[in-house]
Short mmCIF file of C-alpha atoms in Angstrom, two decimals:
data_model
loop_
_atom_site.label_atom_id
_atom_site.label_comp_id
_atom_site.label_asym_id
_atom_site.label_seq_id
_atom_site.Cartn_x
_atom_site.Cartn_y
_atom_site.Cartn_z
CA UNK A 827 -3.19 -0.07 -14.58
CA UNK A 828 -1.39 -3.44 -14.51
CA UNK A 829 -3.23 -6.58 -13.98
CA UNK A 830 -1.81 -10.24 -12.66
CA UNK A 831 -1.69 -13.23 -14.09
CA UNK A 832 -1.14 -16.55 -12.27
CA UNK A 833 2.14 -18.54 -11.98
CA UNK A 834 0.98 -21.29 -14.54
CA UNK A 835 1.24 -18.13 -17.26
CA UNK A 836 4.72 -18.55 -17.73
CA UNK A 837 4.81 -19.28 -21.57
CA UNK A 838 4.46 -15.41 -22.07
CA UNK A 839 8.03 -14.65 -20.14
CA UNK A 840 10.77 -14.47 -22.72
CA UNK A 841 12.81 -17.84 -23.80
CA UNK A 842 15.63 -16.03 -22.40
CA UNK A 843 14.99 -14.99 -19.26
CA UNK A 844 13.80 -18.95 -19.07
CA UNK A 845 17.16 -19.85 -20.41
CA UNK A 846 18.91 -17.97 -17.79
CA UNK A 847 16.68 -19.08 -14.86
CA UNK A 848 17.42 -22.79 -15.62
CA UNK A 849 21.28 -22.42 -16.16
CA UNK A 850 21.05 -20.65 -12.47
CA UNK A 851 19.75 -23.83 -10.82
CA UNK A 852 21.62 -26.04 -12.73
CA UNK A 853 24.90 -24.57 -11.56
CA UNK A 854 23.49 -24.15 -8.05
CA UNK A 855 21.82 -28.05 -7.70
CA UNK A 856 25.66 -29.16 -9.07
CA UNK A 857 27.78 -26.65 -6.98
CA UNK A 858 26.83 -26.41 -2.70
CA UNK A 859 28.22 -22.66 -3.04
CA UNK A 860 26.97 -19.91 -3.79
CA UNK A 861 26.25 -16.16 -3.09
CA UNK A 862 23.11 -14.68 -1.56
CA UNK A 863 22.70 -11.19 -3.01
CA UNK A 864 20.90 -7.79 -0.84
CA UNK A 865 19.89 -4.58 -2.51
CA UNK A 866 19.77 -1.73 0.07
CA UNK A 867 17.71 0.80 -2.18
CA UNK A 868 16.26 4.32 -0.67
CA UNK A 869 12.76 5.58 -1.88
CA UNK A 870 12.30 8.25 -4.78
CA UNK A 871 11.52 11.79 -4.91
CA UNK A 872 9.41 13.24 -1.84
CA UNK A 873 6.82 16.03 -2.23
CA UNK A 874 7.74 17.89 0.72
CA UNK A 875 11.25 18.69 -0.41
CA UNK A 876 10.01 19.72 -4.21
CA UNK A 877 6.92 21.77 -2.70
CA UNK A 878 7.61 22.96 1.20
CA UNK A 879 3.51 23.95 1.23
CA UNK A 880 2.62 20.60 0.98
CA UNK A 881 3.34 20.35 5.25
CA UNK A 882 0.62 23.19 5.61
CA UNK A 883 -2.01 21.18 4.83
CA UNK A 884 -1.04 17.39 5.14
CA UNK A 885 -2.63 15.09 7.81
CA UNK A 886 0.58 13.45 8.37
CA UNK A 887 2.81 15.88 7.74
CA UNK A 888 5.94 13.23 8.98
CA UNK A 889 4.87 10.65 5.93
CA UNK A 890 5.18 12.74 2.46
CA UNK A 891 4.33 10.27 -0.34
CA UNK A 892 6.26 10.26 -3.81
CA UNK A 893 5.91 13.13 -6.39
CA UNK A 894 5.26 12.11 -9.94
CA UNK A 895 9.01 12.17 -10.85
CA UNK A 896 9.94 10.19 -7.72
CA UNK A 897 7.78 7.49 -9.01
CA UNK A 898 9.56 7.34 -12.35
CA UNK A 899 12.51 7.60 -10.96
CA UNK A 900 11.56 4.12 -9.25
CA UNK A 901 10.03 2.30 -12.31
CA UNK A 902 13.48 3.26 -13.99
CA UNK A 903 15.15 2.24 -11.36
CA UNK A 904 13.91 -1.20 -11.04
CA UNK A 905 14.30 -1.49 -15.08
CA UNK A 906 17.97 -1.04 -14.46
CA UNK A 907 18.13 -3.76 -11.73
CA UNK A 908 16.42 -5.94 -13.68
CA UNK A 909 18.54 -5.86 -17.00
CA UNK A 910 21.91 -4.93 -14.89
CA UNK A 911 21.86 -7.48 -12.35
CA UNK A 912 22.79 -11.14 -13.35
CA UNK A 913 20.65 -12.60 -9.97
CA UNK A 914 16.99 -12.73 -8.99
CA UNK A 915 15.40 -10.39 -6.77
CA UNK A 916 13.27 -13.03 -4.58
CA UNK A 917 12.00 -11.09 -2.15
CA UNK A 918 11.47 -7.38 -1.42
CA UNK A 919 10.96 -6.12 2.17
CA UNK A 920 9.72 -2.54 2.62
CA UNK A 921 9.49 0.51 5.28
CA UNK A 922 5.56 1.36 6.34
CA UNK A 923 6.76 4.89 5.17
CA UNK A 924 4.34 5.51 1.91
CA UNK A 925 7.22 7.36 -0.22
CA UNK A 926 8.78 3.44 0.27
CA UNK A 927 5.97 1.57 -0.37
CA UNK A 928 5.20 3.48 -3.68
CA UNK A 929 8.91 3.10 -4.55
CA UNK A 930 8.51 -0.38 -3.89
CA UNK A 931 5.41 -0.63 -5.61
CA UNK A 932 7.46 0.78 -8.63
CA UNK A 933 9.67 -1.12 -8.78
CA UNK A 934 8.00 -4.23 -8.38
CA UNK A 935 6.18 -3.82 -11.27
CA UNK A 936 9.74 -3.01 -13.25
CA UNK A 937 10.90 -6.51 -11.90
CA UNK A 938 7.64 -8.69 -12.31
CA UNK A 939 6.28 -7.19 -15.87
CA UNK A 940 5.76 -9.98 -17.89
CA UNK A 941 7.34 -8.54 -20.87
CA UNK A 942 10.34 -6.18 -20.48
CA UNK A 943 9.49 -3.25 -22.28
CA UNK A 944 12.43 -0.31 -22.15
CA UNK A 945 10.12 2.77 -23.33
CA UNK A 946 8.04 2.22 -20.47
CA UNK A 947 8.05 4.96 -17.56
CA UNK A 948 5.90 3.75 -14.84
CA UNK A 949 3.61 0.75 -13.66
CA UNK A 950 0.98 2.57 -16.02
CA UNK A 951 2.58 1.46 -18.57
CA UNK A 952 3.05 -2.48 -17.53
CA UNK A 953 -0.09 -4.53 -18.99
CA UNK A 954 0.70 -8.01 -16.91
CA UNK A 955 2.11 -8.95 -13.58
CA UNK A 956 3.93 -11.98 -13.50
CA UNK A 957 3.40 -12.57 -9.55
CA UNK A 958 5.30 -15.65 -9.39
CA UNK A 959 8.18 -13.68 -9.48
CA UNK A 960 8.76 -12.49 -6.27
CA UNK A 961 7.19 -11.65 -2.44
CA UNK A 962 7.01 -7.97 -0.32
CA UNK A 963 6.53 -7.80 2.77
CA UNK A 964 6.64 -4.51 5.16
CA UNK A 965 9.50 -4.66 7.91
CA UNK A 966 9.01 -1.61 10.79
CA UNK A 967 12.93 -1.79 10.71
CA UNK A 968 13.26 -0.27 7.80
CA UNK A 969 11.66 2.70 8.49
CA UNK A 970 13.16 6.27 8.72
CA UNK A 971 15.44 7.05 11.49
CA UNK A 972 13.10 8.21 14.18
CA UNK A 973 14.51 10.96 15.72
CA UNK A 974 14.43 14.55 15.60
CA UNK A 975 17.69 14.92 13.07
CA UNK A 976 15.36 13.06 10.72
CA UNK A 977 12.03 14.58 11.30
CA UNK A 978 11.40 17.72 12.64
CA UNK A 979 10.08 17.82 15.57
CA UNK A 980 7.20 19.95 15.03
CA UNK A 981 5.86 17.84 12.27
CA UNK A 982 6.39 14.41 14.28
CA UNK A 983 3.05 13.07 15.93
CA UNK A 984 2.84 14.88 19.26
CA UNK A 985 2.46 11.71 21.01
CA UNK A 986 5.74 9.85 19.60
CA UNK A 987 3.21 7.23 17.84
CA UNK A 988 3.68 6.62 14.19
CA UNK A 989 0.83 4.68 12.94
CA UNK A 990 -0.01 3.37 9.90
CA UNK A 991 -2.55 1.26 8.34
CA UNK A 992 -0.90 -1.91 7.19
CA UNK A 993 -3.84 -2.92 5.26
CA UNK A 994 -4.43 -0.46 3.55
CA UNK A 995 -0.10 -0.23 2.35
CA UNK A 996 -0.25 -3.96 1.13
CA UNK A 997 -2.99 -2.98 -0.72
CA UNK A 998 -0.83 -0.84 -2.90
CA UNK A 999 0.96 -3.74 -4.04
CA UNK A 1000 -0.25 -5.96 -7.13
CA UNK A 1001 -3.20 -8.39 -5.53
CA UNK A 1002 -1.43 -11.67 -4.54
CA UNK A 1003 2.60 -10.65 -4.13
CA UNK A 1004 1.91 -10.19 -0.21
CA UNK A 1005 3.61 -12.56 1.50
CA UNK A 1006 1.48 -13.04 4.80
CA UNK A 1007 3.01 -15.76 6.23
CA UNK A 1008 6.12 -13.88 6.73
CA UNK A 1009 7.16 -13.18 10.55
CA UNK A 1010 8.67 -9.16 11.19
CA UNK A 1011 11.78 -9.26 12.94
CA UNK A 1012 10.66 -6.03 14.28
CA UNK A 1013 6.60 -6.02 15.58
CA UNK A 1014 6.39 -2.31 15.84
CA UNK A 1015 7.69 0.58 15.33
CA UNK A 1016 11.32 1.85 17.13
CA UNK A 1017 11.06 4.26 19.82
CA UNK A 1018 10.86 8.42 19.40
CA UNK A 1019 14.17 9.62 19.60
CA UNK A 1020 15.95 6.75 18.84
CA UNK A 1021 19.68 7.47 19.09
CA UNK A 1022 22.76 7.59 15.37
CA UNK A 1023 23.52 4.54 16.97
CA UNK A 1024 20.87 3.00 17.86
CA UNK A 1025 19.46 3.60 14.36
CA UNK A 1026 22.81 2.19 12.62
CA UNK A 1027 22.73 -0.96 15.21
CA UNK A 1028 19.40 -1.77 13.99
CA UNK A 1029 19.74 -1.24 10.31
CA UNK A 1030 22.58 -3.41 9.98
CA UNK A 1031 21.29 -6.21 12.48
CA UNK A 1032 17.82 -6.20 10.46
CA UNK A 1033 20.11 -6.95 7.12
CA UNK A 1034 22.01 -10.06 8.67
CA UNK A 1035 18.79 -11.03 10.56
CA UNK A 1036 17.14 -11.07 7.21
CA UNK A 1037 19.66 -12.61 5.44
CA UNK A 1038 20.15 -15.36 8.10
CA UNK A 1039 16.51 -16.28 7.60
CA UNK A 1040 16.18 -16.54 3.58
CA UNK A 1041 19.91 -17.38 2.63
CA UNK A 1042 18.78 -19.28 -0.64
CA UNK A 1043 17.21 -15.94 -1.58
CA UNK A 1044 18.44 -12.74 -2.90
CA UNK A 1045 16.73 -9.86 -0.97
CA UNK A 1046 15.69 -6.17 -2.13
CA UNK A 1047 14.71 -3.59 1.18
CA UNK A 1048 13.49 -0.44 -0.11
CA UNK A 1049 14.27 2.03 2.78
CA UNK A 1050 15.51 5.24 3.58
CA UNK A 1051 18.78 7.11 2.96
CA UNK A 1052 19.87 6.77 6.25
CA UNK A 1053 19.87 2.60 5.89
CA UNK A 1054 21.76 2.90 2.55
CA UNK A 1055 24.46 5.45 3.85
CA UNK A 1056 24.45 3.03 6.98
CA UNK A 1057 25.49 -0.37 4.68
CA UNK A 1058 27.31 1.21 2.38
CA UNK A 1059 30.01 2.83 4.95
CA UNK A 1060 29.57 -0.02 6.62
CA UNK A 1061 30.45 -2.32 4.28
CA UNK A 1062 32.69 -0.18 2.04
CA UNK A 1063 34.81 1.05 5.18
CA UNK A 1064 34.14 4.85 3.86
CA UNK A 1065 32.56 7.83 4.74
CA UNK A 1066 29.34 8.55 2.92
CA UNK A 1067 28.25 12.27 2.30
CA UNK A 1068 24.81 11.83 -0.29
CA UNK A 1069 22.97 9.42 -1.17
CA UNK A 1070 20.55 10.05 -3.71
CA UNK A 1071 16.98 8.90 -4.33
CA UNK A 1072 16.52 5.61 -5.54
CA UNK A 1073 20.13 5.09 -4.52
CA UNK A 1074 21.60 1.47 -4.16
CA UNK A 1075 24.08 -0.89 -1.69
CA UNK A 1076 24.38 -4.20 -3.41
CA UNK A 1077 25.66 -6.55 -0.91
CA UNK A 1078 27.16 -9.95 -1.54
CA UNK A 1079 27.71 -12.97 0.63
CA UNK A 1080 29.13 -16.21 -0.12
CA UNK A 1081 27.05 -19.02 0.96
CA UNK A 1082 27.50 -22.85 1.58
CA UNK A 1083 25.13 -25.66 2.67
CA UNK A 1084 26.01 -28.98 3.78
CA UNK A 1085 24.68 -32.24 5.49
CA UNK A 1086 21.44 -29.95 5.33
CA UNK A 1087 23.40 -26.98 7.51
CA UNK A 1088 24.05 -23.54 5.88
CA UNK A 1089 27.22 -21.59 6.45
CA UNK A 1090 27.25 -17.95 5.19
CA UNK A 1091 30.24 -15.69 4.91
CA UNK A 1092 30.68 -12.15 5.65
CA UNK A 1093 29.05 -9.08 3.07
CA UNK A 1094 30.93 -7.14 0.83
CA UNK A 1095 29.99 -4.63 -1.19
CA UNK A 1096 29.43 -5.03 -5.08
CA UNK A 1097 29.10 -1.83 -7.34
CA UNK A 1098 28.20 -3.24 -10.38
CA UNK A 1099 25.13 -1.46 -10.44
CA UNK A 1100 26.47 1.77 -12.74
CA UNK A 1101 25.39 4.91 -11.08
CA UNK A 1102 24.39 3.71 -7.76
CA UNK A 1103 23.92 6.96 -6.39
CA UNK A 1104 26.35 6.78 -3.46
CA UNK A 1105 28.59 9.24 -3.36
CA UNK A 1106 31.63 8.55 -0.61
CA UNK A 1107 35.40 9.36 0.33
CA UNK A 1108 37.58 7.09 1.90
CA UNK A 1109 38.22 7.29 5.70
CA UNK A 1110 42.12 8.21 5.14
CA UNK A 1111 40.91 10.89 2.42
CA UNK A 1112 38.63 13.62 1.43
CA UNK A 1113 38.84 12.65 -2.06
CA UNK A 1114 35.46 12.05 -2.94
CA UNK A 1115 34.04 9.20 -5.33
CA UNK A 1116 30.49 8.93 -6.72
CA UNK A 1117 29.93 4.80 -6.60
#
């Protein structure tokens, strides 16, 4: 199991990555413009499509955590993002759902190991926390899209209610990366039966609501495939058909301040995430293109 170290333990994080860090807010401190980066990232593997019996027996049959793979697949993941992407992830904002938090958990620990190790398969195998590195907090928009195309209805709660125990989620994260201060846009859940539209209307007013209120930070939300396909078509102008676990939207904005006001341009999607696990065709074709 990983354990933290405090922000002043910085001489153990790689001249490089130092190097890299100070060239960033050089540029940015000499140039007003810049771009805020978003990650729209769906959660790994889920036990109830590898092994249907789990729903016999599970108390909350609606909220199927990760399988073993599903949390590699989300270490790996965030070991990708961290040595593909040429931006800091500053903040990571999560469903309740518990397949999300673990993926987040996962890849949290990919982003904030101290040092980057590339044999390494899970948290298990990270010794130190750097958790200066980032924040996570949990956002109720994020979560799954709550209606019966989603979730069956005979394995939603009978009264509509879909409860967790907040607590008890931020505890999964390492001790001190919980960002408490932070405000939800949304305070509770959405509604039972929540309509397509409604459900697209919220993802993508939840990404520019975020966005609006960190712009100097570069955002990862660790959600469900119906948020990624959402962005991505969005975004892309296509029609999305699969989205895989773990898969990725990486959004870009360009972003100006001046006489202490911020002006932020309109997101467009960046793929240069190899193997982002979007697959798509265009609106005026069927040919179909794996991003």
């Amino acid at each position: 199991m990983y354990t933290t170290i405090t922000s002043n333990v910085v001489s153990k994080v790689t001249a490089a990555a130092a190097t890299i860090r100070a060239t960033m807010e050089s540029a940015k401190s000499k140039n007003p413009d810049s771009y805020q980066n978003i990650l729209m990232m769906r959660h790994g593997d889920r036990i109830d499509k590898i092994d249907p019996l789990w729903l016999d027996t599970a108390a909350r049959p609606w909220d199927p955590p990760l399988v073993q793979d599903g949390m590699v697949r989300a270490f790996q993941t965030g070991q990708r993002i961290r040595s593909q992407i040429q931006f800091p992830i500053h903040r990571v904002f999560v469903s309740p759902f518990i397949r999300c938090i673990q993926t987040a958990s996962e890849v949290i620990a990919a982003l904030s190991a101290v040092d980057f190790d590339p044999n390494a398969t899970s948290s298990k195998d990270v010794t130190s926390i750097d958790k200066s590195k980032l924040k996570v907090s949990i956002e109720f928009g994020l979560s799954e899209m709550l209606n019966s195309i989603a979730i069956k209805p005979e394995i939603a709660p009978k009264d509509g209610k879909f409860d967790f125990m907040i607590s008890e989620l931020e505890a999964i994260f390492p001790d001190g990366m919980v960002d408490h201060s932070v405000d939800p846009v949304y305070k509770e859940m959405p509604q039972w039966e929540e309509t397509v539209e409604g459900c697209t209307d919220r993802f993508l007013s939840l990404i520019k609501t975020l966005a609006d209120k960190y712009p100097s930070e570069n955002l990862l939300l660790v959600t469900h495939g119906e948020g990624v396909r959402t962005t991505f078509a969005t975004f892309k102008g296509v029609h999305v058909y699969d989205v895989e676990y773990c898969g990725c939207a990486e959004l870009r904005r360009q972003v100006s301040s001046k006489d202490g006001s911020t002006k932020a341009g309109d997101f467009e999607v960046i793929t240069s995430l190899s193997q982002c696990g979007i697959k798509y065709h265009s609106l005026s074709t069927t040919d179909q293109t794996s991003a």
